[in-house]
Amino acid sequence: MVSDANWRIPLADVDFGVEEQEALAEVLESKWLTMGAVTQQFEADFSKFTGAAHTIAVTNGTAALHLALMALGIGPNDEVIVPSLSFVATANAVRYCGAKAVFADVISLNDLTISPEAIDQAITPKTRAIIVMHYGGYPCNMEAITALAQQRGLFVVEDAAHALGSSLEDRHMGTWGDMGCFSFFPNKNMTTGEGGMVICNDPKLAERLRLLRSHGMSSLTWDRHRGHAWSYDVLELGYNYRIDEIRSALGIKQLKKLKPNNARRRLLSEKYRYYLNQETPEVIIPFDDPRGESACHIMPVLLPDGINRGQVMAKMKEQGIQTSIHYPPIHNFTYYCQAENMGNLEQTETISSREMTLPLYPGMSENDVALVAASLKIALDNNT
Ligand SMILES: *Cc1c(COP(=O)(O)O)cnc(C)c1O
């Protein structure tokens, strides 16, 4: 899905080199494949990068979200407020715990992050937690959201899948709430294939996360292998959400490239603003005055009202340019549209009907950006 030779400019692309190949070869030679020393190193590196005290590597970003809510004890009869303008995993994690996902609107056509006012209005006596999602890597209004959560006694979990390297007031995203959840899926800013991470500062939460990651078992295979433990107890119902050494080895190398690659994404995003303003001034480019520093995960634009988006995307495809939509809103999916609570989701509805995501990856050139902008102009000029 990520890199396809048929596209002149794909939506996203990975940055792999010999470093990754050598790291993988080393793991294979060691013959230790499940979670061990390489994973511990990856977790330590990620802690250092984010400034979080505790880091728990897991099998994917969805598992990270599920573990985070489980660690908070979210269960049936609880409500968790989530954005509808997100990947479905954000709400699914709530449903895995048997709780209800209550959707809240985003701020505006310029700021596609969850609205603190909408969160406030969605709170009921059953509300236990809020999941925020830093759309495109652009930080949510965490000052307002954490203040509200504190005042109302709610937990905050950050879906930071887009926000690898994003920060607000020099605090890495994922360290503002009780826990931060990351994904290393191939279209994210760094990848391990499948993979994810939970970060937190509370040692008790960290201990619970580690326990739940591995069947609720009181000791790990790695400890037993090193002769540290002979048996184990199962303290509660956990899962097998472990990462492995192969993916952790990739993660260590990918993390080293994250800062320069994000800087490149930021520069390309600025170029997009310049070229799109020239070619297609009628297109809205959100986040013109973002808070904090964005990881610039994706390049979302809003097409003019009344434009046939499907036709524009088809016209882009004809020109060899891959585009996407972030996102079809969760509250409109069949599984969610009856059962769940719908507040006023007017901004989400408008954005999701007009949003189109343009290619963005560190390997793009400025010429590629100019070409995408020119292609979008052609596609819009030909829209009927
Ligand atoms: C990618 C993503 C996830 C899920 O991550 P996986 O690793 O694919 O499970 C969750 N939320 C958002 C916003 C994402 O973009």
Short mmCIF file of C-alpha atoms and ligand atoms in Angstrom, two decimals:
data_model
loop_
_atom_site.label_atom_id
_atom_site.label_comp_id
_atom_site.label_asym_id
_atom_site.label_seq_id
_atom_site.Cartn_x
_atom_site.Cartn_y
_atom_site.Cartn_z
CA MET A 1 0.00 0.00 0.00
CA VAL A 2 2.84 2.42 0.65
CA SER A 3 5.25 2.30 -2.27
CA ASP A 4 3.97 1.35 -5.69
CA ALA A 5 6.14 1.53 -8.79
CA ASN A 6 3.10 2.54 -10.84
CA TRP A 7 2.79 5.88 -9.08
CA ARG A 8 4.86 8.78 -10.33
CA ILE A 9 4.49 10.23 -6.83
CA PRO A 10 3.15 7.84 -4.16
CA LEU A 11 1.29 9.06 -1.08
CA ALA A 12 4.04 7.92 1.28
CA ASP A 13 7.36 6.10 1.15
CA VAL A 14 9.71 4.47 3.66
CA ASP A 15 13.35 5.46 4.20
CA PHE A 16 15.37 2.22 4.46
CA GLY A 17 19.09 1.79 3.88
CA VAL A 18 21.92 -0.62 4.65
CA GLU A 19 21.68 0.34 8.37
CA GLU A 20 18.35 -1.45 8.60
CA GLN A 21 19.62 -4.47 6.64
CA GLU A 22 22.68 -4.84 8.88
CA ALA A 23 20.60 -4.49 12.03
CA LEU A 24 18.23 -7.21 10.82
CA ALA A 25 21.13 -9.51 9.92
CA GLU A 26 22.55 -9.08 13.43
CA VAL A 27 19.26 -10.12 15.02
CA LEU A 28 19.02 -13.18 12.79
CA GLU A 29 22.59 -14.20 13.67
CA SER A 30 21.85 -13.84 17.38
CA LYS A 31 18.97 -16.35 17.00
CA TRP A 32 17.03 -14.52 19.74
CA LEU A 33 13.90 -13.27 18.03
CA THR A 34 11.27 -12.50 20.66
CA MET A 35 11.42 -9.52 23.01
CA GLY A 36 14.91 -9.20 24.58
CA ALA A 37 17.94 -6.93 24.70
CA VAL A 38 17.26 -5.22 21.35
CA THR A 39 13.71 -4.33 22.43
CA GLN A 40 15.05 -2.98 25.74
CA GLN A 41 17.44 -0.79 23.74
CA PHE A 42 14.62 0.41 21.47
CA GLU A 43 12.50 1.27 24.52
CA ALA A 44 15.41 3.11 26.17
CA ASP A 45 16.10 5.07 22.97
CA PHE A 46 12.41 5.97 22.63
CA SER A 47 12.29 7.11 26.28
CA LYS A 48 15.27 9.35 25.65
CA PHE A 49 13.73 10.72 22.45
CA THR A 50 10.34 11.54 23.99
CA GLY A 51 11.46 12.33 27.53
CA ALA A 52 8.96 9.81 28.92
CA ALA A 53 10.04 7.91 32.02
CA HIS A 54 8.54 4.62 30.83
CA THR A 55 8.27 3.09 27.39
CA ILE A 56 6.50 -0.16 26.51
CA ALA A 57 6.93 -1.49 22.96
CA VAL A 58 3.97 -3.41 21.58
CA THR A 59 2.79 -5.19 18.47
CA ASN A 60 0.99 -2.24 16.84
CA GLY A 61 -0.57 1.13 17.54
CA THR A 62 -4.04 -0.31 18.04
CA ALA A 63 -2.72 -2.65 20.74
CA ALA A 64 -1.02 0.37 22.33
CA LEU A 65 -4.39 2.16 22.59
CA HIS A 66 -6.15 -0.96 23.90
CA LEU A 67 -3.45 -1.55 26.55
CA ALA A 68 -3.55 2.09 27.63
CA LEU A 69 -7.32 2.00 28.26
CA MET A 70 -7.06 -1.40 29.96
CA ALA A 71 -4.30 -0.12 32.22
CA LEU A 72 -6.68 2.69 33.29
CA GLY A 73 -9.35 0.10 34.08
CA ILE A 74 -11.81 1.34 31.43
CA GLY A 75 -14.72 -1.10 31.16
CA PRO A 76 -18.43 -1.58 30.44
CA ASN A 77 -20.64 1.35 31.54
CA ASP A 78 -17.77 3.75 31.01
CA GLU A 79 -17.70 6.42 28.34
CA VAL A 80 -14.59 7.62 26.55
CA ILE A 81 -14.66 10.80 24.46
CA VAL A 82 -12.88 10.45 21.10
CA PRO A 83 -12.61 12.44 17.87
CA SER A 84 -14.64 11.05 14.96
CA LEU A 85 -12.08 12.54 12.56
CA SER A 86 -9.52 9.80 13.20
CA PHE A 87 -8.56 6.29 12.19
CA VAL A 88 -11.16 3.78 13.39
CA ALA A 89 -8.64 2.20 15.80
CA THR A 90 -9.05 5.22 18.11
CA ALA A 91 -12.68 4.26 18.78
CA ASN A 92 -12.20 0.49 18.45
CA ALA A 93 -9.83 0.50 21.42
CA VAL A 94 -12.69 1.88 23.54
CA ARG A 95 -15.05 -0.86 22.30
CA TYR A 96 -12.45 -3.60 23.07
CA CYS A 97 -12.84 -2.56 26.72
CA GLY A 98 -16.63 -2.78 26.45
CA ALA A 99 -16.94 0.97 26.94
CA LYS A 100 -18.84 3.47 24.82
CA ALA A 101 -17.06 5.78 22.38
CA VAL A 102 -18.60 9.25 22.49
CA PHE A 103 -17.64 11.38 19.51
CA ALA A 104 -16.61 15.01 19.80
CA ASP A 105 -16.16 17.51 16.99
CA VAL A 106 -12.89 19.12 15.88
CA ILE A 107 -12.18 22.84 16.19
CA SER A 108 -12.47 24.28 12.66
CA LEU A 109 -11.58 23.88 8.99
CA ASN A 110 -8.17 25.30 9.90
CA ASP A 111 -7.59 23.27 13.09
CA LEU A 112 -8.55 19.61 12.62
CA THR A 113 -7.87 18.62 16.24
CA ILE A 114 -10.51 17.75 18.85
CA SER A 115 -12.27 20.79 20.33
CA PRO A 116 -11.94 21.35 24.10
CA GLU A 117 -15.45 22.93 24.10
CA ALA A 118 -16.90 19.89 22.32
CA ILE A 119 -15.20 17.61 24.86
CA ASP A 120 -16.68 19.68 27.70
CA GLN A 121 -20.18 19.34 26.22
CA ALA A 122 -19.79 15.56 25.75
CA ILE A 123 -18.91 14.86 29.39
CA THR A 124 -21.52 12.86 31.35
CA PRO A 125 -21.35 11.19 34.79
CA LYS A 126 -20.14 8.04 32.97
CA THR A 127 -17.19 9.71 31.24
CA ARG A 128 -13.86 8.29 32.44
CA ALA A 129 -11.35 9.32 29.80
CA ILE A 130 -10.60 11.38 26.71
CA ILE A 131 -8.56 10.17 23.75
CA VAL A 132 -7.06 13.00 21.75
CA MET A 133 -5.46 12.52 18.33
CA HIS A 134 -2.79 14.90 17.07
CA TYR A 135 -4.09 15.07 13.51
CA GLY A 136 -1.28 15.14 10.96
CA GLY A 137 1.19 15.54 13.82
CA TYR A 138 -0.28 18.95 14.74
CA PRO A 139 -0.63 19.09 18.55
CA CYS A 140 -4.11 19.32 20.07
CA ASN A 141 -4.83 22.15 22.50
CA MET A 142 -3.35 20.17 25.40
CA GLU A 143 -3.28 23.08 27.86
CA ALA A 144 -7.06 23.38 27.69
CA ILE A 145 -7.72 19.63 27.47
CA THR A 146 -5.50 18.60 30.38
CA ALA A 147 -6.90 21.45 32.51
CA LEU A 148 -10.45 20.32 31.74
CA ALA A 149 -9.58 16.67 32.43
CA GLN A 150 -8.01 17.55 35.75
CA GLN A 151 -11.01 19.65 36.75
CA ARG A 152 -13.47 16.87 35.84
CA GLY A 153 -11.34 13.95 37.08
CA LEU A 154 -10.81 12.34 33.67
CA PHE A 155 -7.87 10.44 32.23
CA VAL A 156 -6.25 11.61 29.00
CA VAL A 157 -4.78 9.17 26.47
CA GLU A 158 -2.97 10.61 23.46
CA ASP A 159 -3.30 8.79 20.15
CA ALA A 160 0.07 10.04 18.93
CA ALA A 161 0.24 7.79 15.87
CA HIS A 162 0.80 10.89 13.68
CA ALA A 163 2.91 12.72 16.24
CA LEU A 164 6.29 10.97 16.26
CA GLY A 165 8.57 13.95 16.91
CA SER A 166 5.78 16.49 17.54
CA SER A 167 6.02 18.71 20.60
CA LEU A 168 4.17 21.45 22.40
CA GLU A 169 6.02 23.80 24.76
CA ASP A 170 9.04 21.54 24.30
CA ARG A 171 7.17 18.53 25.67
CA HIS A 172 6.93 15.60 23.26
CA MET A 173 3.37 14.67 22.38
CA GLY A 174 2.32 11.61 24.35
CA THR A 175 3.79 13.04 27.56
CA TRP A 176 0.95 15.54 28.16
CA GLY A 177 -1.71 12.98 28.99
CA ASP A 178 -1.59 9.92 31.26
CA MET A 179 -0.25 7.84 28.37
CA GLY A 180 0.79 8.34 24.78
CA CYS A 181 0.32 5.72 22.06
CA PHE A 182 2.39 5.48 18.89
CA SER A 183 2.24 3.38 15.72
CA PHE A 184 5.12 2.25 13.53
CA PHE A 185 2.94 1.14 10.61
CA PRO A 186 4.75 1.66 7.26
CA ASN A 187 2.95 4.91 6.38
CA LYS A 188 3.92 6.59 9.69
CA ASN A 189 6.96 8.89 10.16
CA MET A 190 9.07 5.88 11.17
CA THR A 191 8.28 2.20 10.76
CA THR A 192 9.00 -1.25 12.11
CA GLY A 193 6.52 -2.92 9.71
CA GLU A 194 3.83 -3.43 12.30
CA GLY A 195 4.68 -2.02 15.71
CA GLY A 196 3.65 0.40 18.40
CA MET A 197 4.63 2.01 21.70
CA VAL A 198 3.01 3.25 24.87
CA ILE A 199 4.78 5.91 26.91
CA CYS A 200 3.96 7.20 30.40
CA ASN A 201 5.55 8.77 33.44
CA ASP A 202 3.70 6.83 36.17
CA PRO A 203 5.67 3.73 37.26
CA LYS A 204 2.48 1.95 38.41
CA LEU A 205 0.87 2.38 34.99
CA ALA A 206 4.07 1.21 33.33
CA GLU A 207 4.12 -1.94 35.44
CA ARG A 208 0.51 -2.68 34.52
CA LEU A 209 1.19 -2.06 30.83
CA ARG A 210 4.12 -4.52 30.91
CA LEU A 211 2.02 -7.12 32.69
CA LEU A 212 -0.93 -6.79 30.30
CA ARG A 213 1.37 -6.86 27.27
CA SER A 214 2.40 -10.40 28.09
CA HIS A 215 -0.62 -12.48 29.24
CA GLY A 216 -0.65 -10.91 32.71
CA MET A 217 2.36 -13.09 33.52
CA SER A 218 4.54 -12.16 36.46
CA SER A 219 7.85 -12.97 34.70
CA LEU A 220 9.01 -12.84 31.11
CA THR A 221 10.54 -15.47 28.83
CA TRP A 222 13.62 -13.23 28.61
CA ASP A 223 14.08 -13.25 32.40
CA ARG A 224 13.62 -17.01 32.55
CA HIS A 225 16.10 -17.41 29.70
CA ARG A 226 18.67 -15.49 31.72
CA GLY A 227 17.97 -17.67 34.76
CA HIS A 228 16.24 -14.87 36.67
CA ALA A 229 12.99 -16.76 37.15
CA TRP A 230 11.92 -20.39 37.09
CA SER A 231 8.19 -20.09 36.99
CA TYR A 232 5.48 -17.46 36.73
CA ASP A 233 2.05 -16.57 37.97
CA VAL A 234 -0.80 -15.05 35.94
CA LEU A 235 -2.05 -12.04 37.87
CA GLU A 236 -4.86 -10.94 35.53
CA LEU A 237 -6.16 -11.40 32.01
CA GLY A 238 -3.55 -10.02 29.65
CA TYR A 239 -2.78 -10.36 25.98
CA ASN A 240 0.14 -11.21 23.76
CA TYR A 241 0.87 -7.72 22.47
CA ARG A 242 4.65 -8.11 22.39
CA ILE A 243 6.92 -6.67 19.74
CA ASP A 244 9.97 -8.70 18.66
CA GLU A 245 13.72 -8.18 18.19
CA ILE A 246 13.44 -7.96 14.41
CA ARG A 247 11.06 -5.04 14.55
CA SER A 248 12.86 -3.40 17.47
CA ALA A 249 16.13 -3.53 15.50
CA LEU A 250 14.36 -1.69 12.66
CA GLY A 251 12.91 0.77 15.16
CA ILE A 252 16.31 1.67 16.62
CA LYS A 253 17.63 2.59 13.16
CA GLN A 254 14.45 4.37 12.08
CA LEU A 255 14.33 6.47 15.26
CA LYS A 256 17.81 7.81 14.46
CA LYS A 257 16.47 9.20 11.16
CA LEU A 258 13.28 10.66 12.59
CA LYS A 259 14.54 14.19 13.38
CA PRO A 260 16.14 14.91 9.97
CA ASN A 261 13.24 13.22 8.17
CA ASN A 262 10.69 15.31 10.10
CA ALA A 263 12.66 18.46 9.29
CA ARG A 264 12.44 17.47 5.63
CA ARG A 265 8.67 16.90 5.97
CA ARG A 266 8.31 20.35 7.54
CA LEU A 267 10.24 22.02 4.72
CA LEU A 268 8.17 20.16 2.09
CA SER A 269 4.95 21.19 3.88
CA GLU A 270 6.06 24.83 3.65
CA LYS A 271 6.83 24.38 -0.04
CA TYR A 272 3.35 22.93 -0.51
CA ARG A 273 1.86 26.05 1.08
CA TYR A 274 3.81 28.22 -1.32
CA TYR A 275 2.99 26.26 -4.50
CA LEU A 276 -0.66 25.60 -3.60
CA ASN A 277 -1.21 29.29 -2.81
CA GLN A 278 0.16 30.06 -6.28
CA GLU A 279 -1.66 27.33 -8.23
CA THR A 280 -4.85 26.71 -6.29
CA PRO A 281 -5.64 29.65 -3.95
CA GLU A 282 -9.21 28.31 -3.61
CA VAL A 283 -7.93 25.26 -1.71
CA ILE A 284 -7.80 25.53 2.10
CA ILE A 285 -4.52 24.38 3.67
CA PRO A 286 -5.27 23.68 7.36
CA PHE A 287 -2.95 24.48 10.27
CA ASP A 288 -1.70 27.83 8.96
CA ASP A 289 -0.78 28.82 12.54
CA PRO A 290 -0.17 25.52 14.37
CA ARG A 291 0.60 25.19 18.07
CA GLY A 292 3.97 23.72 18.94
CA GLU A 293 6.03 21.76 16.48
CA SER A 294 4.38 19.32 14.09
CA ALA A 295 5.86 16.05 12.84
CA CYS A 296 4.13 16.96 9.54
CA HIS A 297 2.90 13.40 9.14
CA ILE A 298 0.52 14.12 6.25
CA MET A 299 -0.39 17.00 3.90
CA PRO A 300 -4.15 17.53 4.19
CA VAL A 301 -6.01 20.08 2.06
CA LEU A 302 -9.70 20.96 1.87
CA LEU A 303 -11.12 21.20 -1.63
CA PRO A 304 -13.54 24.04 -2.38
CA ASP A 305 -17.17 23.44 -1.37
CA GLY A 306 -19.13 21.60 -4.06
CA ILE A 307 -16.13 20.06 -5.81
CA ASN A 308 -16.45 16.39 -6.75
CA ARG A 309 -13.61 14.91 -4.71
CA GLY A 310 -13.78 11.45 -6.30
CA GLN A 311 -13.28 13.05 -9.69
CA VAL A 312 -10.35 15.14 -8.47
CA MET A 313 -8.69 12.05 -6.97
CA ALA A 314 -9.23 10.15 -10.23
CA LYS A 315 -7.70 13.04 -12.19
CA MET A 316 -4.70 13.04 -9.82
CA LYS A 317 -4.35 9.30 -10.34
CA GLU A 318 -4.36 9.80 -14.12
CA GLN A 319 -1.38 12.10 -13.61
CA GLY A 320 0.40 9.42 -11.55
CA ILE A 321 -0.22 11.04 -8.20
CA GLN A 322 -1.59 9.04 -5.29
CA THR A 323 -3.95 10.79 -2.89
CA SER A 324 -6.01 9.68 0.08
CA ILE A 325 -8.67 10.80 2.57
CA HIS A 326 -8.08 11.39 6.31
CA TYR A 327 -10.66 10.36 7.31
CA PRO A 328 -14.05 8.94 6.54
CA PRO A 329 -15.51 9.90 9.96
CA ILE A 330 -15.84 7.02 12.41
CA HIS A 331 -19.38 7.95 13.47
CA ASN A 332 -20.66 7.22 9.93
CA PHE A 333 -19.36 3.64 9.80
CA THR A 334 -22.09 0.98 9.95
CA TYR A 335 -20.75 -0.46 13.21
CA TYR A 336 -20.75 2.93 14.92
CA CYS A 337 -23.62 4.85 13.35
CA GLN A 338 -26.46 3.34 15.41
CA ALA A 339 -24.89 2.33 18.68
CA GLU A 340 -22.87 5.37 19.55
CA ASN A 341 -23.54 8.83 20.79
CA MET A 342 -23.67 11.55 18.12
CA GLY A 343 -23.21 15.09 19.29
CA ASN A 344 -22.84 17.99 16.93
CA LEU A 345 -20.20 16.87 14.44
CA GLU A 346 -20.66 19.64 11.92
CA GLN A 347 -16.96 20.52 11.42
CA THR A 348 -16.05 16.84 11.16
CA GLU A 349 -18.77 16.29 8.51
CA THR A 350 -17.62 19.26 6.42
CA ILE A 351 -13.92 18.43 6.68
CA SER A 352 -14.32 14.74 5.94
CA SER A 353 -16.38 15.51 2.83
CA ARG A 354 -13.83 17.98 1.45
CA GLU A 355 -10.46 16.70 2.72
CA MET A 356 -7.89 15.23 0.35
CA THR A 357 -4.40 14.17 1.41
CA LEU A 358 -1.46 14.94 -0.89
CA PRO A 359 1.81 12.93 -1.08
CA LEU A 360 4.35 13.69 1.65
CA TYR A 361 7.52 11.76 2.50
CA PRO A 362 11.13 12.78 3.16
CA GLY A 363 12.36 11.46 -0.20
CA MET A 364 10.20 13.96 -2.15
CA SER A 365 11.87 16.81 -4.01
CA GLU A 366 10.68 20.40 -4.24
CA ASN A 367 9.96 19.66 -7.91
CA ASP A 368 7.65 16.82 -6.85
CA VAL A 369 5.74 19.27 -4.63
CA ALA A 370 5.43 21.77 -7.50
CA LEU A 371 4.25 18.97 -9.78
CA VAL A 372 1.57 17.86 -7.30
CA ALA A 373 0.33 21.46 -6.98
CA ALA A 374 0.23 21.90 -10.78
CA SER A 375 -1.58 18.56 -11.13
CA LEU A 376 -4.13 19.63 -8.53
CA LYS A 377 -4.77 22.81 -10.51
CA ILE A 378 -5.41 20.73 -13.65
CA ALA A 379 -7.67 18.37 -11.71
CA LEU A 380 -9.69 21.27 -10.25
CA ASP A 381 -9.91 23.11 -13.59
CA ASN A 382 -11.37 19.95 -15.12
CA ASN A 383 -13.90 19.33 -12.37
CA THR A 384 -17.48 19.22 -13.54
C1 LIG B 1 -2.05 4.24 12.31
C2 LIG B 1 -2.99 4.74 13.32
C3 LIG B 1 -3.46 3.94 14.37
C4 LIG B 1 -3.24 2.47 14.46
O1 LIG B 1 -1.96 2.01 14.38
P1 LIG B 1 -1.65 0.52 13.91
O2 LIG B 1 -0.20 0.40 14.23
O3 LIG B 1 -1.93 0.43 12.45
O4 LIG B 1 -2.48 -0.41 14.71
C5 LIG B 1 -4.26 4.52 15.33
N1 LIG B 1 -4.63 5.80 15.25
C6 LIG B 1 -4.24 6.59 14.25
C7 LIG B 1 -4.67 8.02 14.23
C8 LIG B 1 -3.41 6.09 13.24
O5 LIG B 1 -3.04 6.89 12.23
#
